[in-house]
CSV table of C-alpha atoms in Angstrom, one decimal:
chain,number,residue,atom,x,y,z
A,1,UNK,CA,-17.1,0.8,-34.7
A,2,UNK,CA,-13.4,0.5,-35.3
A,3,UNK,CA,-12.9,-0.6,-31.7
A,4,UNK,CA,-15.5,-3.4,-32.0
A,5,UNK,CA,-13.8,-4.6,-35.3
A,6,UNK,CA,-10.4,-4.6,-33.6
A,7,UNK,CA,-11.8,-6.5,-30.6
A,8,UNK,CA,-13.5,-9.1,-32.8
A,9,UNK,CA,-10.4,-9.5,-34.9
A,10,UNK,CA,-8.3,-9.9,-31.7
A,11,UNK,CA,-10.5,-12.5,-30.1
A,12,UNK,CA,-10.8,-14.3,-33.4
A,13,UNK,CA,-7.0,-14.5,-33.6
A,14,UNK,CA,-6.8,-15.7,-30.0
A,15,UNK,CA,-9.4,-18.4,-30.7
A,16,UNK,CA,-7.5,-19.5,-33.8
A,17,UNK,CA,-4.3,-19.8,-31.8
A,18,UNK,CA,-6.1,-21.8,-29.1
A,19,UNK,CA,-7.6,-24.2,-31.6
A,20,UNK,CA,-4.2,-24.6,-33.3
A,21,UNK,CA,-2.4,-25.2,-30.0
A,22,UNK,CA,-5.0,-27.4,-28.3
A,23,UNK,CA,-6.1,-29.6,-31.2
A,24,UNK,CA,-3.2,-32.1,-31.0
A,25,UNK,CA,-3.7,-32.5,-27.2
A,26,UNK,CA,-7.5,-32.8,-27.5
A,27,UNK,CA,-7.1,-35.4,-30.3
A,28,UNK,CA,-4.7,-37.5,-28.1
A,29,UNK,CA,-7.2,-37.1,-25.2
A,30,UNK,CA,-10.1,-38.3,-27.4
A,31,UNK,CA,-8.0,-41.2,-28.8
A,32,UNK,CA,-7.0,-42.3,-25.4
A,33,UNK,CA,-10.7,-42.8,-24.5
A,34,UNK,CA,-11.7,-44.6,-27.6
A,35,UNK,CA,-12.0,-48.4,-28.1
A,36,UNK,CA,-9.5,-50.3,-30.3
A,37,UNK,CA,-12.2,-50.6,-33.0
A,38,UNK,CA,-12.9,-46.8,-33.0
A,39,UNK,CA,-9.2,-46.0,-33.4
A,40,UNK,CA,-8.9,-48.2,-36.5
A,41,UNK,CA,-12.2,-47.2,-38.1
A,42,UNK,CA,-12.4,-44.8,-41.0
A,43,UNK,CA,-13.6,-42.1,-41.0
A,44,UNK,CA,-12.4,-41.6,-37.4
A,45,UNK,CA,-15.0,-41.5,-34.6
A,46,UNK,CA,-15.2,-38.2,-32.7
A,47,UNK,CA,-17.1,-39.3,-29.6
A,48,UNK,CA,-15.1,-41.9,-27.6
A,49,UNK,CA,-16.7,-45.0,-26.2
A,50,UNK,CA,-13.8,-47.0,-24.8
A,51,UNK,CA,-13.4,-45.7,-21.3
A,52,UNK,CA,-10.1,-45.7,-19.4
A,53,UNK,CA,-8.8,-49.2,-20.4
A,54,UNK,CA,-5.9,-47.7,-22.4
A,55,UNK,CA,-4.7,-45.8,-19.3
A,56,UNK,CA,-4.8,-49.0,-17.3
A,57,UNK,CA,-3.0,-50.9,-20.0
A,58,UNK,CA,-0.3,-48.1,-20.2
A,59,UNK,CA,0.2,-48.3,-16.4
A,60,UNK,CA,0.2,-52.1,-16.0
A,61,UNK,CA,1.4,-53.5,-19.3
A,62,UNK,CA,3.9,-50.8,-20.3
A,63,UNK,CA,5.0,-49.7,-16.7
A,64,UNK,CA,4.2,-46.0,-17.3
A,65,UNK,CA,4.6,-45.1,-13.6
A,66,UNK,CA,8.2,-46.4,-13.7
A,67,UNK,CA,9.1,-44.0,-16.5
A,68,UNK,CA,7.3,-41.2,-14.7
A,69,UNK,CA,9.3,-41.9,-11.6
A,70,UNK,CA,12.6,-41.8,-13.6
A,71,UNK,CA,11.6,-38.5,-15.2
A,72,UNK,CA,10.6,-37.0,-11.9
A,73,UNK,CA,13.9,-37.9,-10.3
A,74,UNK,CA,15.9,-36.6,-13.2
A,75,UNK,CA,13.9,-33.4,-13.7
A,76,UNK,CA,13.7,-32.7,-10.0
A,77,UNK,CA,17.4,-33.2,-9.5
A,78,UNK,CA,18.2,-31.1,-12.5
A,79,UNK,CA,15.9,-28.3,-11.4
A,80,UNK,CA,17.4,-28.1,-7.8
A,81,UNK,CA,21.0,-28.3,-8.9
A,82,UNK,CA,20.8,-26.0,-11.9
A,83,UNK,CA,18.7,-23.4,-9.9
A,84,UNK,CA,21.1,-23.4,-7.0
A,85,UNK,CA,24.2,-22.9,-9.2
A,86,UNK,CA,22.3,-20.4,-11.4
A,87,UNK,CA,21.2,-18.4,-8.4
A,88,UNK,CA,24.7,-18.1,-7.0
A,89,UNK,CA,26.2,-17.2,-10.3
A,90,UNK,CA,23.4,-14.8,-11.2
A,91,UNK,CA,23.6,-13.1,-7.8
A,92,UNK,CA,27.4,-12.7,-8.2
A,93,UNK,CA,27.0,-11.3,-11.7
A,94,UNK,CA,24.3,-8.8,-10.7
A,95,UNK,CA,26.1,-7.5,-7.6
A,96,UNK,CA,29.8,-7.8,-8.0
A,97,UNK,CA,31.8,-5.2,-10.0
A,98,UNK,CA,32.5,-7.6,-12.9
A,99,UNK,CA,34.0,-6.1,-16.0
A,100,UNK,CA,32.3,-6.6,-19.3
A,101,UNK,CA,29.2,-8.1,-17.6
A,102,UNK,CA,26.9,-7.9,-20.7
A,103,UNK,CA,29.5,-9.7,-22.7
A,104,UNK,CA,29.8,-12.5,-20.1
A,105,UNK,CA,26.0,-12.9,-20.0
A,106,UNK,CA,25.8,-12.8,-23.8
A,107,UNK,CA,28.5,-15.5,-24.0
A,108,UNK,CA,26.6,-17.6,-21.4
A,109,UNK,CA,23.4,-17.4,-23.4
A,110,UNK,CA,25.2,-18.1,-26.7
A,111,UNK,CA,26.5,-21.4,-25.3
A,112,UNK,CA,23.0,-22.6,-24.9
A,113,UNK,CA,22.4,-22.1,-28.6
A,114,UNK,CA,24.7,-24.9,-29.7
A,115,UNK,CA,22.8,-27.8,-31.3
A,116,UNK,CA,22.7,-30.9,-29.1
A,117,UNK,CA,23.9,-33.1,-31.9
A,118,UNK,CA,27.2,-31.2,-32.0
A,119,UNK,CA,28.1,-32.0,-28.3
A,120,UNK,CA,26.4,-35.3,-27.7
A,121,UNK,CA,29.5,-37.3,-28.9
A,122,UNK,CA,32.0,-35.8,-26.5
A,123,UNK,CA,29.5,-35.8,-23.6
A,124,UNK,CA,28.8,-39.5,-24.2
A,125,UNK,CA,32.5,-40.4,-24.3
A,126,UNK,CA,33.1,-38.5,-21.0
A,127,UNK,CA,30.2,-40.2,-19.3
A,128,UNK,CA,31.4,-43.6,-20.5
A,129,UNK,CA,34.9,-43.0,-19.2
A,130,UNK,CA,33.4,-42.0,-15.8
A,131,UNK,CA,31.1,-45.0,-15.7
A,132,UNK,CA,28.0,-42.8,-15.6
A,133,UNK,CA,26.0,-44.2,-18.5
A,134,UNK,CA,22.6,-45.6,-17.5
A,135,UNK,CA,22.7,-43.7,-14.2
A,136,UNK,CA,20.7,-40.7,-12.9
A,137,UNK,CA,23.8,-38.5,-12.4
A,138,UNK,CA,24.9,-39.4,-16.0
A,139,UNK,CA,21.8,-37.8,-17.4
A,140,UNK,CA,21.4,-35.0,-14.8
A,141,UNK,CA,24.9,-33.6,-15.5
A,142,UNK,CA,24.3,-32.9,-19.3
A,143,UNK,CA,20.9,-31.4,-18.3
A,144,UNK,CA,22.5,-29.0,-15.9
A,145,UNK,CA,25.0,-28.1,-18.7
A,146,UNK,CA,22.1,-27.3,-21.0
A,147,UNK,CA,19.8,-25.5,-18.5
A,148,UNK,CA,22.4,-23.5,-16.5
A,149,UNK,CA,22.8,-20.7,-19.1
A,150,UNK,CA,19.0,-20.0,-18.9
A,151,UNK,CA,19.0,-20.2,-15.1
A,152,UNK,CA,21.9,-17.7,-14.8
A,153,UNK,CA,20.4,-15.3,-17.3
A,154,UNK,CA,17.0,-15.2,-15.6
A,155,UNK,CA,18.4,-15.0,-12.1
A,156,UNK,CA,20.9,-12.3,-13.0
A,157,UNK,CA,18.3,-10.2,-14.7
A,158,UNK,CA,15.9,-10.5,-11.8
A,159,UNK,CA,18.5,-9.8,-9.1
A,160,UNK,CA,19.6,-6.7,-11.0
A,161,UNK,CA,16.1,-5.2,-10.4
A,162,UNK,CA,16.1,-5.7,-6.7
A,163,UNK,CA,17.0,-2.7,-4.5
A,164,UNK,CA,20.5,-2.9,-2.9
A,165,UNK,CA,19.1,-1.4,0.3
A,166,UNK,CA,17.8,-4.8,1.3
A,167,UNK,CA,21.3,-6.3,1.2
A,168,UNK,CA,22.8,-3.2,3.0
A,169,UNK,CA,20.2,-3.6,5.8
A,170,UNK,CA,21.0,-7.3,6.1
A,171,UNK,CA,24.8,-6.6,6.2
A,172,UNK,CA,24.2,-4.1,9.0
A,173,UNK,CA,22.4,-6.9,10.9
A,174,UNK,CA,25.4,-9.1,10.5
A,175,UNK,CA,24.4,-11.3,7.6
A,176,UNK,CA,27.1,-12.6,5.3
A,177,UNK,CA,26.7,-12.8,1.5
A,178,UNK,CA,25.3,-16.3,1.4
A,179,UNK,CA,22.9,-15.8,4.3
A,180,UNK,CA,21.7,-12.5,2.7
A,181,UNK,CA,21.0,-14.4,-0.6
A,182,UNK,CA,19.1,-17.2,1.2
A,183,UNK,CA,17.2,-15.2,3.8
A,184,UNK,CA,16.7,-11.8,2.2
A,185,UNK,CA,17.1,-11.8,-1.6
A,186,UNK,CA,15.7,-15.3,-2.5
A,187,UNK,CA,12.2,-14.7,-0.9
A,188,UNK,CA,11.9,-11.3,-2.8
A,189,UNK,CA,13.1,-12.9,-6.0
A,190,UNK,CA,10.5,-15.7,-5.8
A,191,UNK,CA,8.9,-14.9,-9.2
A,192,UNK,CA,12.3,-15.2,-11.0
A,193,UNK,CA,13.2,-18.4,-9.1
A,194,UNK,CA,9.8,-19.9,-10.0
A,195,UNK,CA,10.2,-19.0,-13.6
A,196,UNK,CA,13.6,-20.5,-13.9
A,197,UNK,CA,12.6,-23.6,-12.0
A,198,UNK,CA,9.5,-24.3,-14.1
A,199,UNK,CA,11.3,-23.8,-17.4
A,200,UNK,CA,14.2,-26.0,-16.3
A,201,UNK,CA,11.8,-28.7,-15.1
A,202,UNK,CA,9.8,-28.7,-18.3
A,203,UNK,CA,13.0,-29.0,-20.4
A,204,UNK,CA,14.3,-31.9,-18.3
A,205,UNK,CA,10.8,-33.6,-18.3
A,206,UNK,CA,10.5,-33.4,-22.1
A,207,UNK,CA,14.1,-33.9,-23.2
A,208,UNK,CA,14.5,-36.9,-25.5
A,209,UNK,CA,17.8,-36.9,-27.4
A,210,UNK,CA,20.3,-37.2,-24.5
A,211,UNK,CA,17.9,-39.5,-22.6
A,212,UNK,CA,17.7,-41.9,-25.6
A,213,UNK,CA,21.5,-42.2,-25.9
A,214,UNK,CA,22.5,-42.2,-22.3
A,215,UNK,CA,19.7,-44.3,-20.8
A,216,UNK,CA,19.6,-47.5,-22.7
A,217,UNK,CA,18.3,-49.8,-20.0
A,218,UNK,CA,14.5,-50.0,-19.9
A,219,UNK,CA,14.2,-49.9,-16.1
A,220,UNK,CA,15.9,-46.5,-16.0
A,221,UNK,CA,14.6,-44.8,-19.1
A,222,UNK,CA,12.7,-41.5,-18.8
A,223,UNK,CA,9.2,-40.8,-19.8
A,224,UNK,CA,9.7,-39.5,-23.4
A,225,UNK,CA,12.0,-42.4,-24.3
A,226,UNK,CA,9.8,-44.9,-22.6
A,227,UNK,CA,6.7,-43.7,-24.5
A,228,UNK,CA,8.6,-43.6,-27.8
A,229,UNK,CA,9.7,-47.3,-27.4
A,230,UNK,CA,6.3,-48.7,-26.4
A,231,UNK,CA,6.4,-52.2,-28.0
A,232,UNK,CA,3.7,-53.4,-30.3
A,233,UNK,CA,3.7,-57.0,-31.7
A,234,UNK,CA,1.8,-56.4,-34.9
A,235,UNK,CA,0.5,-52.8,-34.7
A,236,UNK,CA,1.5,-49.5,-33.0
A,237,UNK,CA,-0.4,-49.3,-29.7
A,238,UNK,CA,-2.0,-45.9,-30.5
A,239,UNK,CA,-4.4,-46.1,-27.5
A,240,UNK,CA,-1.6,-46.6,-24.9
A,241,UNK,CA,0.6,-44.0,-26.6
A,242,UNK,CA,-2.2,-41.5,-26.5
A,243,UNK,CA,-3.0,-42.3,-22.8
A,244,UNK,CA,0.7,-42.1,-21.9
A,245,UNK,CA,1.1,-38.8,-23.7
A,246,UNK,CA,-1.9,-37.3,-21.9
A,247,UNK,CA,-0.6,-38.4,-18.5
A,248,UNK,CA,2.9,-37.0,-19.4
A,249,UNK,CA,1.4,-33.6,-20.4
A,250,UNK,CA,-1.1,-33.0,-17.7
A,251,UNK,CA,1.4,-32.4,-14.9
A,252,UNK,CA,3.1,-29.7,-16.9
A,253,UNK,CA,-0.2,-28.1,-17.8
A,254,UNK,CA,-1.3,-27.9,-14.2
A,255,UNK,CA,2.1,-26.7,-13.1
A,256,UNK,CA,2.1,-23.8,-15.6
A,257,UNK,CA,-1.6,-22.9,-14.8
A,258,UNK,CA,-0.8,-22.9,-11.1
A,259,UNK,CA,2.2,-20.6,-11.4
A,260,UNK,CA,1.3,-18.7,-14.6
A,261,UNK,CA,1.3,-15.2,-12.9
A,262,UNK,CA,4.8,-15.9,-11.4
A,263,UNK,CA,6.1,-17.1,-14.7
A,264,UNK,CA,4.8,-14.0,-16.6
A,265,UNK,CA,6.2,-11.7,-13.9
A,266,UNK,CA,9.6,-13.5,-13.9
A,267,UNK,CA,9.9,-13.5,-17.7
A,268,UNK,CA,9.0,-9.8,-18.0
A,269,UNK,CA,11.4,-8.8,-15.2
A,270,UNK,CA,15.0,-7.9,-16.0
A,271,UNK,CA,14.6,-7.3,-19.7
A,272,UNK,CA,17.8,-5.3,-19.7
A,273,UNK,CA,20.9,-6.2,-17.8
A,274,UNK,CA,23.5,-3.5,-17.6
């Protein structure tokens, strides 16, 4: 009897969390399929009858695909560069006899806890002096700075769990450190690499604050900034905003669902780094 009560309570709690988490997304999805009259009526209509015209409007009128392309370039570049640097640094920290290794990793992780508002001023001045405002590299560079601590921490934790016998065998076969990392260690560490890559990509795809200040030209703005600045002549275009939000969220949902097992394995690996 107690087991059944515990199971019912558990699944009730899971259901409550699902409802709490999915309700905003489902509401945006329903709103994006309503007509303009349904959006403005009170009480709000539950069953949509408008079709996909808001999606077409967001794509043609508000140039949604242009913002998605900009976000894809920025997020993809950030993921590749941050993951490459993080893998090299994490491998070095996990294998080389570095003194005070936990202190170094703790310091790296502590850097990522600084609020963005406290560093955006110096970062903006540096980018302006280098002529990198309103450029892809000008936004990718701060994103690498913000995501690199997480990449190093995840990769160092995962590399620490791998047996050293693999690298010793590769060394006997004549592989150098870099070739060993690329050919031997990286394929085995795929769950950790996937985890770091997806978390970095999601951060860069969703980041708003730096993108708003660095990318001021409409043709180069990323998706969160572009959606936030959708123009409306007399009213807020809630239909187009909802459609754009759904289209911005669905790629991340599919990405996480596709690699959820690798993400869980990567996050649970390397809990303790010595």
